[in-house]
Amino acid sequence: MKVFSDLTEYNKYLNLQPPLHPLMDSRVCKEAIPNFPQTSEEIQVNLFRISLKKNFTGDIKYGRSQYYTENGLMLFTEPGQVVSWESLTFWDGYAFVFHPDLIKKSAIVNKINYYKYFSYEISDALFMTAAEEETVTWLFTKIHYELLEKKSEANIDVILSLLNVILTYSELFYERQFKEKSSNSISISSKIKSLLQNHYNDFSQPVKSIPTVSSIAGELNLTSNYLSDLVRAETGKSTITLIHEFITEQAEILLLQTDMNISDVAYQLGFSNVPYFSRFFRKIKGTSPSEVRNQRKG
């Protein structure tokens, strides 16, 4: 697999002119796309990329997720991610690519570590309203013309300021998207509960493992970070809290309604360590499994 850590080599692979600046480059998609290779095997790009795509009608794949849309969207990728594509067609918008060195002394590096959308799969792209798209387009345009006119002499402080505004707006737009997803579809907490119920639907034998955020996210075809943001926006809780609360509820049912001893209850629910199960239960419920069992006797 080809690996690109240099803007010049990356542009050369895309059949583009050398970057406008040693540490960053901006392209108008409708001018750049006709030059792109129509297909590409997986490549690893060790650069940050922010894309504003309008009228996107191609198939593109990041990691293991594939996406196709005609809606306006934004995509964020961080160094180390893998991309491939086939049958690209026309789309409009901007692409801003920059080397990690551009931000290593800037407060933006901390923001990018905080903003989880840089590590999201492409299926978690940011869909914008018309007003949001207009705002972001203006910001991309300002960055593009600063680089186009001044190239290597471009004012880095100005560009970083504009980039900071794009990232701040994007975080707000993602929050709006989370809330809309929560209100316009089956709640994410209901989906999680359904998966957990399926996991523990047969008490005739112990389950093999305790569900994790990663396993739940995988069944919902979401990244763990994206799932956690959806859950927090909807419930104010973390995904792991929902999972743990469900498990302790199942434990309480077994303790109160069956004759199983505490170790059997622990193994039934996927715990291999009884002391850990007891500490886990007390942390969530504020009481021990034996105290709950005694309630049954009373």
mmCIF file of N, CA and C in Angstrom, residues 244-253 278-289 291-292:
data_model
loop_
_atom_site.group_PDB
_atom_site.id
_atom_site.type_symbol
_atom_site.label_atom_id
_atom_site.label_comp_id
_atom_site.label_asym_id
_atom_site.label_seq_id
_atom_site.Cartn_x
_atom_site.Cartn_y
_atom_site.Cartn_z
ATOM 1 N N HIS A 244 -23.834 -0.767 31.391
ATOM 2 C CA HIS A 244 -23.668 -1.225 32.776
ATOM 3 C C HIS A 244 -24.986 -1.204 33.543
ATOM 4 N N GLU A 245 -25.801 -0.196 33.304
ATOM 5 C CA GLU A 245 -27.103 -0.136 33.980
ATOM 6 C C GLU A 245 -27.982 -1.309 33.567
ATOM 7 N N PHE A 246 -27.944 -1.658 32.295
ATOM 8 C CA PHE A 246 -28.747 -2.793 31.822
ATOM 9 C C PHE A 246 -28.275 -4.095 32.464
ATOM 10 N N ILE A 247 -26.952 -4.290 32.508
ATOM 11 C CA ILE A 247 -26.406 -5.523 33.075
ATOM 12 C C ILE A 247 -26.775 -5.655 34.546
ATOM 13 N N THR A 248 -26.684 -4.569 35.296
ATOM 14 C CA THR A 248 -27.026 -4.650 36.724
ATOM 15 C C THR A 248 -28.514 -4.907 36.925
ATOM 16 N N GLU A 249 -29.334 -4.408 36.011
ATOM 17 C CA GLU A 249 -30.769 -4.707 36.092
ATOM 18 C C GLU A 249 -31.005 -6.204 35.901
ATOM 19 N N GLN A 250 -30.279 -6.801 34.936
ATOM 20 C CA GLN A 250 -30.417 -8.244 34.711
ATOM 21 C C GLN A 250 -29.913 -9.021 35.923
ATOM 22 N N ALA A 251 -28.818 -8.529 36.518
ATOM 23 C CA ALA A 251 -28.278 -9.186 37.711
ATOM 24 C C ALA A 251 -29.283 -9.137 38.854
ATOM 25 N N GLU A 252 -29.934 -7.997 39.006
ATOM 26 C CA GLU A 252 -30.907 -7.837 40.081
ATOM 27 C C GLU A 252 -32.086 -8.781 39.891
ATOM 28 N N ILE A 253 -32.522 -8.948 38.637
ATOM 29 C CA ILE A 253 -33.620 -9.877 38.348
ATOM 30 C C ILE A 253 -33.239 -11.298 38.747
ATOM 31 N N SER A 278 -18.969 -8.294 41.921
ATOM 32 C CA SER A 278 -19.499 -7.680 43.139
ATOM 33 C C SER A 278 -19.156 -6.194 43.200
ATOM 34 N N ARG A 279 -17.894 -5.853 42.854
ATOM 35 C CA ARG A 279 -17.496 -4.438 42.841
ATOM 36 C C ARG A 279 -18.266 -3.673 41.776
ATOM 37 N N PHE A 280 -18.440 -4.291 40.603
ATOM 38 C CA PHE A 280 -19.184 -3.695 39.487
ATOM 39 C C PHE A 280 -20.612 -3.393 39.928
ATOM 40 N N PHE A 281 -21.259 -4.382 40.559
ATOM 41 C CA PHE A 281 -22.659 -4.241 40.974
ATOM 42 C C PHE A 281 -22.810 -3.136 42.016
ATOM 43 N N ARG A 282 -21.915 -3.122 42.998
ATOM 44 C CA ARG A 282 -21.995 -2.119 44.054
ATOM 45 C C ARG A 282 -21.790 -0.710 43.494
ATOM 46 N N LYS A 283 -20.888 -0.566 42.544
ATOM 47 C CA LYS A 283 -20.614 0.746 41.955
ATOM 48 C C LYS A 283 -21.855 1.313 41.282
ATOM 49 N N ILE A 284 -22.614 0.450 40.608
ATOM 50 C CA ILE A 284 -23.801 0.918 39.881
ATOM 51 C C ILE A 284 -25.001 1.072 40.809
ATOM 52 N N LYS A 285 -25.208 0.074 41.665
ATOM 53 C CA LYS A 285 -26.419 0.027 42.484
ATOM 54 C C LYS A 285 -26.256 0.625 43.882
ATOM 55 N N GLY A 286 -25.011 0.777 44.325
ATOM 56 C CA GLY A 286 -24.793 1.312 45.657
ATOM 57 C C GLY A 286 -25.024 0.301 46.751
ATOM 58 N N THR A 287 -25.178 -0.954 46.362
ATOM 59 C CA THR A 287 -25.371 -2.037 47.325
ATOM 60 C C THR A 287 -24.734 -3.292 46.757
ATOM 61 N N SER A 288 -24.509 -4.309 47.592
ATOM 62 C CA SER A 288 -23.833 -5.512 47.118
ATOM 63 C C SER A 288 -24.834 -6.543 46.617
ATOM 64 N N PRO A 289 -24.385 -7.498 45.793
ATOM 65 C CA PRO A 289 -25.279 -8.573 45.340
ATOM 66 C C PRO A 289 -25.867 -9.362 46.512
ATOM 67 N N GLU A 291 -26.569 -8.299 49.504
ATOM 68 C CA GLU A 291 -27.624 -7.505 50.149
ATOM 69 C C GLU A 291 -28.910 -7.564 49.350
ATOM 70 N N VAL A 292 -28.810 -7.561 48.025
ATOM 71 C CA VAL A 292 -29.999 -7.704 47.192
ATOM 72 C C VAL A 292 -30.593 -9.092 47.349
#
